[in-house]
Amino acid sequence: MQLLRLASALLLLLPLLLLPHSAFASVLAIDYGTDWIKASVMSPGVPFDVLLNKDSKRKIQATVGWKNTDRLFGSDAFNLAARFPSDSFSSVKYLLAAPFDSDISSYYSTISTAEVVKTSRNTVALKQSDGNEWSAEELVAMQFARWPGEKVSDVIIAVPPYYSQFQRDAVVDAVEVAGLRTLALINDGTAVAVNYAMTRNFPTPEYHVIFDAGASSIRATVVSFSNSNSTSGTQITVAGVGYDLTTGGTELDRRLREILIDAFNTKHNKNIREDKRGMAKLWKEAGRVKAILSANTEATATVESLAWDIDFKAKITRTEFENVCQDLKGHYAKPIEDALLNAGLTLDNITSVILTGGSTRTPMIQAAVKASVGEDKIALNVNADEAAVLGAALHGASLSRQFKTKDIKVTDINPFDIQTSYLAAASTSRTITTLVFPAGSKAGTKKTMTFKRKDDFVINFDYKNPVAPGFPTRFLEVGIEGVAEAIANLTELGATDPVVKATLTLSESGFISVSSAVAFGEIKDDSIAAPLRRTAETPENAAPRESESSTNSTPEKEEEKKKPAVKDNTITLNTSVVFPTIPPMTVDHKKNSRSRLRAIDLDEAAVARKEEARNSFEGYMYRLRDLLDENNRDTPFTQCSQDSERKAIADKLEESFTWLHDKGSLKGPFVHRYQEIEAFPQALNNSQMWNWSTRLFLTEARQNLTAEAAADLPSKWTKEELDSLEKTLKEHESWLAEWVEKQKAVKSNEDPVIETTEMKARAKVLETALQKLVKRKVPKVVKKKTTTTSAVETETAASAEEATPVVSDAAEEPIIPTPTPVTPEGEQVPLPTHDEL
Ligand SMILES: *[C@@H]1O[C@H](CO)[C@@H](O)[C@H](O)[C@H]1NC(C)=O
Ligand SMILES: *[C@@H]1O[C@H](CO)[C@@H](O)[C@H](O)[C@H]1NC(C)=O
Ligand SMILES: *[C@@H]1O[C@H](CO)[C@@H](O)[C@H](O)[C@H]1NC(C)=O
Ligand SMILES: *[C@@H]1O[C@H](CO)[C@@H](O)[C@H](O)[C@H]1NC(C)=O
Ligand SMILES: *[C@@H]1O[C@H](CO)[C@@H](O)[C@H](O)[C@H]1NC(C)=O
Ligand SMILES: *[C@@H]1O[C@H](CO)[C@@H](O)[C@H](O)[C@H]1NC(C)=O
Ligand SMILES: *[C@@H]1O[C@H](CO)[C@@H](O)[C@H](O)[C@H]1NC(C)=O
């Protein structure tokens, strides 16, 4: 009975969790770089521009950090590294979806002083000095969530064109953890092209190369622009991309720091590498020296008290710097050559090479590009820092279709060879491999594959070559299910040689999925009415039949679709998705992460409210003091009040000032200790209460499960789910037991070893796990695409051939394979007390 009440209390909370979707939402565009983050927002009726941060900066350092318990962003967080080298997290972009044992992850350790740890998904997390671990997605999400003032939910993110499905999934996960929704991803070179086209016309078609030298890579995108056809606006078509993942601003910084390290170590006979603070200081100094060397032939590095109380000073020449980068010389312009090669073009076809990205300011990179393409081809006509974010915003606005924007159509490509493989037959181990989306395939296309199979089978998706060293090639496995029954039914209906058809989608945002699967067969009796051109394909030649998005639906196909014969011989099949290597975050992962971020946000909001209340209270008192001032005799206040009344107010005011200065503005670590001591019993009570209610729930649920199993009745939960909840509970209990013991040993004048915010966040994880089961109403349905098995598949067979028009594709296709959204948490919910249970 008690449990029922808990259940209904929890159910009542659920409607609060749903966010209303405003019809006039703004679109937020984010260019998330390795070093800098830029954002722009498109709101109806408002001129759009790059968003400024609180210091009116147009670009913000992509860093998040902690100074004790205060979370900092941007340059505040970046500068923190010199004092708290384990609590300042920069260059996180490198780590998105990177396997823990990949080259990227070890490279990261050479550029950052942060501690790298493994997540449960085998990817990388960073560890704060207080033990808190944050996955790359969580750290990125915190930075995405930093535009709370703007009422946005839809976001478009600019990503490098070489981002694989692994990294694209990670970006979309970060957006969700931030409580936002991904409208689309756009490749950054393409976004610059959109920005370029915004103010230009192309009466004759032109090719340009967008050359982007960033922090973590250098990339080139060959783009054609045309609006010779006035009815269809401007058309931007990506023709080829090239990239180099080993060269960029970060690698140059690293090499420059090596010079500084050697200089220090030699001069002072010490090893600065052993000193994290010193290494962090030198990292910052290397960046500064590099910038000076862009305009000067020499620079002086100076760091006061670098380590061991030694002030460091060294002169660096540009030649010296360029010498240690000799081996990179061939890398700078190579992406342009590769992109042209992929596009099947030469420099003669190119009108200009548009430079963008911070590292194009480095003289040796500029020189290499000039030498490669000729000085007259170089164009500096877009804003190197902002073109991508502004282009992304415009593209996002046109996708959301709430804005009237210049009509710019974009066709992008996928730069990787993507192949499928599957067993030739159920009984063999022979595999058939098909290059289904060769490098250069247009984004926003569908392909149909035909399989002559009688049983369930699995289609594997691989990159033909690893997308980066240490990355797996396999990224997706899609099971096609219910084949035997569907084929049997078709055969029974009189179909000859029924087959399985799967529609493979490469979305506008660069995601691969199986968007539908059907069993299909021609029924003899209808042979006159169903003139479907179909050649009997054996699995060996199950060549993907391409249906380009630009061909759209032809009238002939429309007719076919209406004929009942086609309807009758198609049965929709279920698909199930497995991520065999680097899985995206599960819905539970995302919910937990969202809760952790919410807990911080709520605490920060409480601190901010207190500060604001204090300020307005103080302001009010000063105004009151002015009114009481003996010199202000003529005010209505003085005229209408009696001396005794003013005296009473003045006394109260004095009292309030004293109180405010004693209590209201206390600063320093002892305040934090005091607040923690105050908050601890409540937090402990809360933690134990969730421990207790979960235990209670588990006991009862297990009894019921056993009883239901005995009576052969359906259960709301599986044993595995209860086991998993129990595991979460045990983790919570043992953490609590361990740390509460430790905390008991801490004196009042010492810093607490556990923070109540962490206790709350952990209790929240348990609460979420419990809620998930408690709110369950019906027996669990396995997570699969549910489908109808009747004959209402008017769309399925036909849509495979039709392909949706380019523009609607990104908006309508789910861009992630696990589309269940995380519901952002509502306000902090009141907890049921023990009495209520
Ligand atoms: C112009 O665009 C329209 C619609 O996309 C198309 O039907 C027509 O063939 C195009 N004309 C030229 C000259 O490309
Ligand atoms: C590229 O330039 C070559 C040589 O000038 C020319 O033959 C070719 O048609 C051009 N290709 C395109 C697509 O304009
Ligand atoms: C598809 O999945 C649903 C739910 O799991 C199931 O009810 C249905 O029978 C399945 N259909 C086929 C054709 O396997
Ligand atoms: C196959 O036919 C049986 C009997 O008509 C029907 O119950 C079942 O749903 C059909 N299955 C599929 C996958 O169409
Ligand atoms: C903990 O909760 C119980 C039951 O609601 C209450 O009696 C007790 O006072 C609480 N303790 C603290 C320290 O809040
Ligand atoms: C959790 O609750 C159980 C009883 O339900 C209790 O025995 C256990 O000590 C509690 N653990 C902690 C750490 O409070
Ligand atoms: C267990 O079964 C009883 C009786 O059907 C029901 O009232 C109760 O809600 C169930 N409890 C759980 C946790 O399923």
Coordinates of C-alpha atoms in Angstrom, one line a residue, residues 8-329:
S8 CA 1.2 7.7 -7.5
A9 CA 3.3 10.5 -6.1
L10 CA 5.9 9.8 -8.7
L11 CA 3.4 9.6 -11.5
L12 CA 2.0 13.0 -10.6
L13 CA 5.4 14.5 -11.3
L14 CA 5.6 13.2 -14.8
P15 CA 3.6 15.9 -16.6
L16 CA 5.9 18.5 -15.2
L17 CA 8.8 16.9 -17.1
L18 CA 7.4 17.7 -20.5
L19 CA 8.6 20.9 -22.2
P20 CA 6.1 22.8 -24.3
H21 CA 7.4 23.2 -27.9
S22 CA 6.9 26.8 -28.8
A23 CA 5.7 27.3 -32.4
F24 CA 8.1 30.3 -32.7
A25 CA 11.2 28.8 -31.3
S26 CA 14.5 30.5 -32.2
V27 CA 17.2 28.5 -33.9
L28 CA 20.6 28.4 -32.2
A29 CA 23.7 27.8 -34.3
I30 CA 26.9 26.6 -32.6
D31 CA 30.4 26.4 -34.1
Y32 CA 32.1 24.2 -31.5
G33 CA 35.8 24.3 -32.1
T34 CA 38.7 22.7 -30.3
D35 CA 39.8 26.1 -28.9
W36 CA 36.8 28.4 -29.4
I37 CA 33.1 28.2 -29.4
K38 CA 30.9 30.7 -31.3
A39 CA 27.1 30.9 -31.3
S40 CA 24.5 32.8 -33.2
V41 CA 20.7 32.8 -32.8
M42 CA 18.0 33.3 -35.3
S43 CA 14.9 34.8 -33.7
P44 CA 11.8 35.9 -35.6
G45 CA 12.0 39.6 -36.4
V46 CA 15.4 40.1 -34.8
P47 CA 18.5 40.9 -36.9
F48 CA 20.9 38.0 -36.4
D49 CA 24.5 38.2 -35.4
V50 CA 27.1 36.3 -33.4
L51 CA 26.0 36.0 -29.8
L52 CA 28.1 37.8 -27.2
N53 CA 29.1 36.3 -23.9
K54 CA 28.9 38.1 -20.6
D55 CA 32.1 40.0 -21.3
S56 CA 30.9 41.0 -24.8
K57 CA 33.3 38.6 -26.4
R58 CA 32.3 37.3 -29.8
K59 CA 34.2 34.0 -29.3
I60 CA 34.6 32.1 -26.1
Q61 CA 37.4 29.7 -25.2
A62 CA 36.0 26.2 -25.3
T63 CA 37.0 25.4 -21.8
V64 CA 35.1 24.4 -18.6
G65 CA 36.7 24.2 -15.2
W66 CA 36.2 24.1 -11.5
K67 CA 37.7 26.4 -8.9
N68 CA 36.8 24.4 -5.8
T69 CA 33.1 24.1 -6.2
D70 CA 32.6 27.0 -8.6
R71 CA 32.2 26.0 -12.2
L72 CA 33.8 28.4 -14.7
F73 CA 33.7 28.7 -18.4
G74 CA 35.7 30.4 -21.2
S75 CA 38.9 32.2 -20.4
D76 CA 38.3 32.1 -16.7
A77 CA 38.3 28.3 -16.9
F78 CA 41.3 28.3 -19.3
N79 CA 43.4 30.5 -17.0
L80 CA 42.5 28.2 -14.1
A81 CA 44.9 25.6 -15.5
A82 CA 47.9 27.4 -14.2
R83 CA 46.7 27.0 -10.6
F84 CA 44.4 23.9 -10.8
P85 CA 45.9 21.9 -13.7
S86 CA 43.6 18.9 -13.1
D87 CA 40.4 21.0 -13.0
S88 CA 40.6 22.9 -16.3
F89 CA 39.3 21.0 -19.3
S90 CA 40.2 22.4 -22.8
S91 CA 40.3 20.9 -26.3
V92 CA 37.5 18.4 -25.4
K93 CA 36.5 18.3 -29.0
Y94 CA 39.4 15.9 -29.6
L95 CA 37.8 13.4 -27.3
L96 CA 34.2 13.1 -28.6
A97 CA 33.6 9.4 -29.3
A98 CA 37.4 8.7 -29.2
P99 CA 38.1 5.1 -27.9
F100 CA 40.0 5.2 -24.7
D101 CA 43.0 3.4 -26.3
S102 CA 43.1 5.4 -29.5
D103 CA 45.9 7.6 -30.7
I104 CA 43.7 10.7 -30.1
S105 CA 43.3 9.8 -26.5
S106 CA 47.0 9.4 -25.9
Y107 CA 47.7 12.6 -27.9
Y108 CA 45.3 14.4 -25.7
S109 CA 47.5 13.6 -22.7
T110 CA 50.4 15.3 -24.4
I111 CA 48.6 18.6 -24.7
S112 CA 46.5 18.7 -21.6
T113 CA 47.2 18.4 -17.9
A114 CA 43.8 16.9 -17.2
E115 CA 43.5 13.3 -16.0
V116 CA 42.1 11.0 -18.6
V117 CA 39.9 8.0 -17.5
K118 CA 37.7 5.4 -19.2
T119 CA 33.9 5.5 -19.4
S120 CA 31.7 2.5 -19.2
R121 CA 31.4 2.8 -23.0
N122 CA 35.1 2.6 -23.4
T123 CA 35.4 6.3 -24.4
V124 CA 37.1 9.1 -22.6
A125 CA 36.1 11.0 -19.5
L126 CA 38.1 13.6 -17.6
K127 CA 38.5 13.5 -13.9
Q128 CA 38.4 16.5 -11.6
S129 CA 40.7 16.6 -8.6
D130 CA 37.8 15.9 -6.3
G131 CA 37.1 12.6 -8.1
N132 CA 34.2 13.7 -10.2
E133 CA 34.4 12.3 -13.7
W134 CA 32.8 13.9 -16.7
S135 CA 32.5 12.3 -20.1
A136 CA 33.5 14.3 -23.1
E137 CA 29.8 14.6 -24.1
E138 CA 28.9 16.0 -20.6
L139 CA 31.6 18.6 -20.8
V140 CA 30.5 19.6 -24.3
A141 CA 26.9 19.7 -23.2
M142 CA 27.7 22.1 -20.4
Q143 CA 29.2 24.5 -23.0
F144 CA 26.2 24.0 -25.3
A145 CA 23.8 24.8 -22.5
R146 CA 25.3 28.2 -21.9
W147 CA 22.8 30.3 -23.8
P148 CA 19.9 30.1 -21.3
G149 CA 18.7 33.6 -21.8
E150 CA 17.6 32.8 -25.4
K151 CA 14.4 30.8 -25.6
V152 CA 15.9 28.2 -27.9
S153 CA 15.4 24.5 -28.1
D154 CA 16.5 23.8 -31.7
V155 CA 20.2 23.8 -32.5
I156 CA 22.3 23.4 -35.6
I157 CA 25.9 22.4 -35.0
A158 CA 28.8 22.9 -37.3
V159 CA 31.0 19.9 -37.4
P160 CA 34.1 19.0 -39.4
P161 CA 33.3 17.2 -42.7
Y162 CA 35.4 14.2 -41.6
Y163 CA 33.3 13.5 -38.6
S164 CA 32.2 9.8 -38.6
Q165 CA 28.9 8.5 -37.3
F166 CA 30.6 7.9 -34.0
Q167 CA 31.4 11.6 -33.5
R168 CA 28.1 12.8 -35.0
D169 CA 26.3 10.6 -32.5
A170 CA 28.4 12.1 -29.7
V171 CA 27.6 15.6 -30.8
V172 CA 23.8 14.9 -30.9
D173 CA 24.1 13.2 -27.5
A174 CA 25.8 16.3 -26.0
V175 CA 23.0 18.5 -27.4
E176 CA 20.4 16.3 -25.8
V177 CA 22.2 16.2 -22.5
A178 CA 22.2 20.0 -22.7
G179 CA 18.4 19.9 -22.8
L180 CA 18.3 21.0 -26.5
R181 CA 17.2 19.4 -29.7
T182 CA 19.3 18.8 -32.8
L183 CA 17.8 20.4 -35.9
A184 CA 20.7 19.3 -38.0
L185 CA 24.5 19.0 -38.3
I186 CA 26.2 21.0 -41.0
N187 CA 29.8 20.4 -42.2
D188 CA 31.8 23.6 -41.3
G189 CA 33.2 24.1 -44.8
T190 CA 29.7 24.0 -46.1
A191 CA 28.5 26.5 -43.5
V192 CA 31.2 28.9 -44.7
A193 CA 30.0 28.4 -48.2
V194 CA 26.4 29.3 -47.2
N195 CA 27.8 32.4 -45.5
Y196 CA 29.7 33.3 -48.7
A197 CA 26.6 32.8 -50.8
M198 CA 24.5 35.0 -48.6
T199 CA 25.6 38.3 -50.1
R200 CA 26.7 37.1 -53.6
N201 CA 25.2 36.0 -56.9
F202 CA 26.7 33.6 -59.4
P203 CA 25.3 34.4 -62.8
T204 CA 27.8 31.8 -64.1
P205 CA 28.6 28.8 -62.0
E206 CA 31.8 29.1 -59.9
Y207 CA 34.0 26.7 -58.0
H208 CA 35.7 27.8 -54.8
V209 CA 37.8 26.1 -52.2
I210 CA 37.0 26.7 -48.6
F211 CA 40.3 26.3 -46.8
D212 CA 39.9 26.0 -43.0
A213 CA 43.0 25.8 -40.8
G214 CA 41.7 25.1 -37.3
A215 CA 43.2 23.9 -34.0
S216 CA 42.8 20.2 -34.4
S217 CA 42.9 19.8 -38.2
I218 CA 43.2 21.4 -41.6
R219 CA 40.5 20.8 -44.1
A220 CA 39.5 21.9 -47.6
T221 CA 36.1 21.8 -49.2
V222 CA 35.5 22.3 -52.9
V223 CA 32.2 23.9 -53.5
S224 CA 30.3 24.9 -56.6
F225 CA 28.0 27.9 -56.5
S226 CA 25.3 28.7 -59.1
N227 CA 22.1 30.6 -59.5
S228 CA 21.9 30.6 -63.2
N229 CA 18.5 29.0 -62.8
S230 CA 16.6 31.9 -61.3
T231 CA 13.7 29.7 -60.2
S232 CA 15.6 27.7 -57.8
G233 CA 17.7 30.3 -55.9
T234 CA 21.4 29.6 -55.2
Q235 CA 22.6 26.1 -55.4
I236 CA 25.6 25.1 -53.3
T237 CA 27.1 21.7 -54.1
V238 CA 30.0 20.2 -52.3
A239 CA 32.2 18.5 -54.9
G240 CA 35.1 17.2 -52.7
V241 CA 36.7 17.4 -49.3
G242 CA 40.3 16.8 -48.1
Y243 CA 41.6 16.9 -44.6
D244 CA 44.7 16.4 -42.4
L245 CA 44.1 15.3 -38.8
T246 CA 47.7 15.6 -37.6
T247 CA 48.3 19.3 -38.3
G248 CA 46.6 22.3 -36.8
G249 CA 47.0 25.1 -34.3
T250 CA 47.2 22.7 -31.4
E251 CA 50.1 20.7 -32.8
L252 CA 52.0 23.9 -33.5
D253 CA 51.4 25.1 -29.9
R254 CA 52.6 21.7 -28.7
R255 CA 55.8 22.0 -30.7
L256 CA 56.4 25.5 -29.6
R257 CA 56.0 24.4 -26.0
E258 CA 58.6 21.7 -26.6
I259 CA 61.1 24.5 -27.4
L260 CA 60.2 26.3 -24.2
I261 CA 60.4 23.1 -22.2
D262 CA 63.9 22.4 -23.6
A263 CA 65.0 25.9 -22.9
F264 CA 63.9 25.7 -19.3
N265 CA 65.2 22.3 -18.6
T266 CA 68.6 23.0 -20.1
K267 CA 69.0 26.3 -18.4
H268 CA 67.8 25.3 -14.9
N269 CA 68.7 21.6 -15.0
K270 CA 65.2 20.6 -13.9
N271 CA 62.4 18.6 -15.5
I272 CA 59.4 20.9 -16.0
R273 CA 57.4 18.0 -17.4
E274 CA 57.0 16.7 -13.8
D275 CA 55.2 19.9 -12.8
K276 CA 51.6 20.0 -14.0
R277 CA 51.1 23.7 -13.1
G278 CA 54.3 24.6 -14.9
M279 CA 53.3 22.6 -18.0
A280 CA 49.9 24.4 -18.0
K281 CA 51.6 27.8 -17.7
L282 CA 53.9 27.0 -20.6
W283 CA 50.9 25.8 -22.7
K284 CA 49.3 29.2 -22.4
E285 CA 52.6 31.0 -23.0
A286 CA 53.2 28.9 -26.2
G287 CA 49.9 30.1 -27.6
R288 CA 50.9 33.7 -26.8
V289 CA 54.3 33.4 -28.4
K290 CA 52.9 31.7 -31.5
A291 CA 50.6 34.7 -32.0
I292 CA 53.5 37.1 -31.6
L293 CA 55.6 35.1 -34.1
S294 CA 52.8 35.5 -36.6
A295 CA 53.6 39.2 -36.9
N296 CA 57.2 39.3 -35.7
T297 CA 60.4 37.4 -36.4
E298 CA 61.2 36.9 -32.7
A299 CA 59.4 36.9 -29.4
T300 CA 60.3 36.6 -25.7
A301 CA 58.6 34.0 -23.6
T302 CA 58.2 35.1 -20.0
V303 CA 56.5 33.2 -17.1
E304 CA 56.9 34.5 -13.6
S305 CA 57.5 31.8 -11.1
L306 CA 57.0 29.0 -13.6
A307 CA 58.1 26.3 -11.1
W308 CA 60.4 26.0 -8.2
D309 CA 60.1 29.8 -7.8
I310 CA 62.0 30.3 -11.0
D311 CA 61.1 33.1 -13.3
F312 CA 61.4 31.8 -16.9
K313 CA 62.5 33.9 -19.8
A314 CA 63.6 32.8 -23.3
K315 CA 63.9 34.3 -26.7
I316 CA 62.3 32.4 -29.6
T317 CA 62.8 33.2 -33.2
R318 CA 60.3 32.5 -36.0
T319 CA 63.0 30.5 -37.8
E320 CA 63.5 28.3 -34.7
F321 CA 59.8 27.6 -34.5
E322 CA 59.5 26.9 -38.2
N323 CA 62.5 24.6 -38.1
V324 CA 60.8 22.3 -35.5
C325 CA 57.7 22.2 -37.8
Q326 CA 59.7 21.3 -41.0
D327 CA 58.1 17.9 -41.3
L328 CA 54.6 19.4 -41.3
K329 CA 55.3 21.6 -44.3

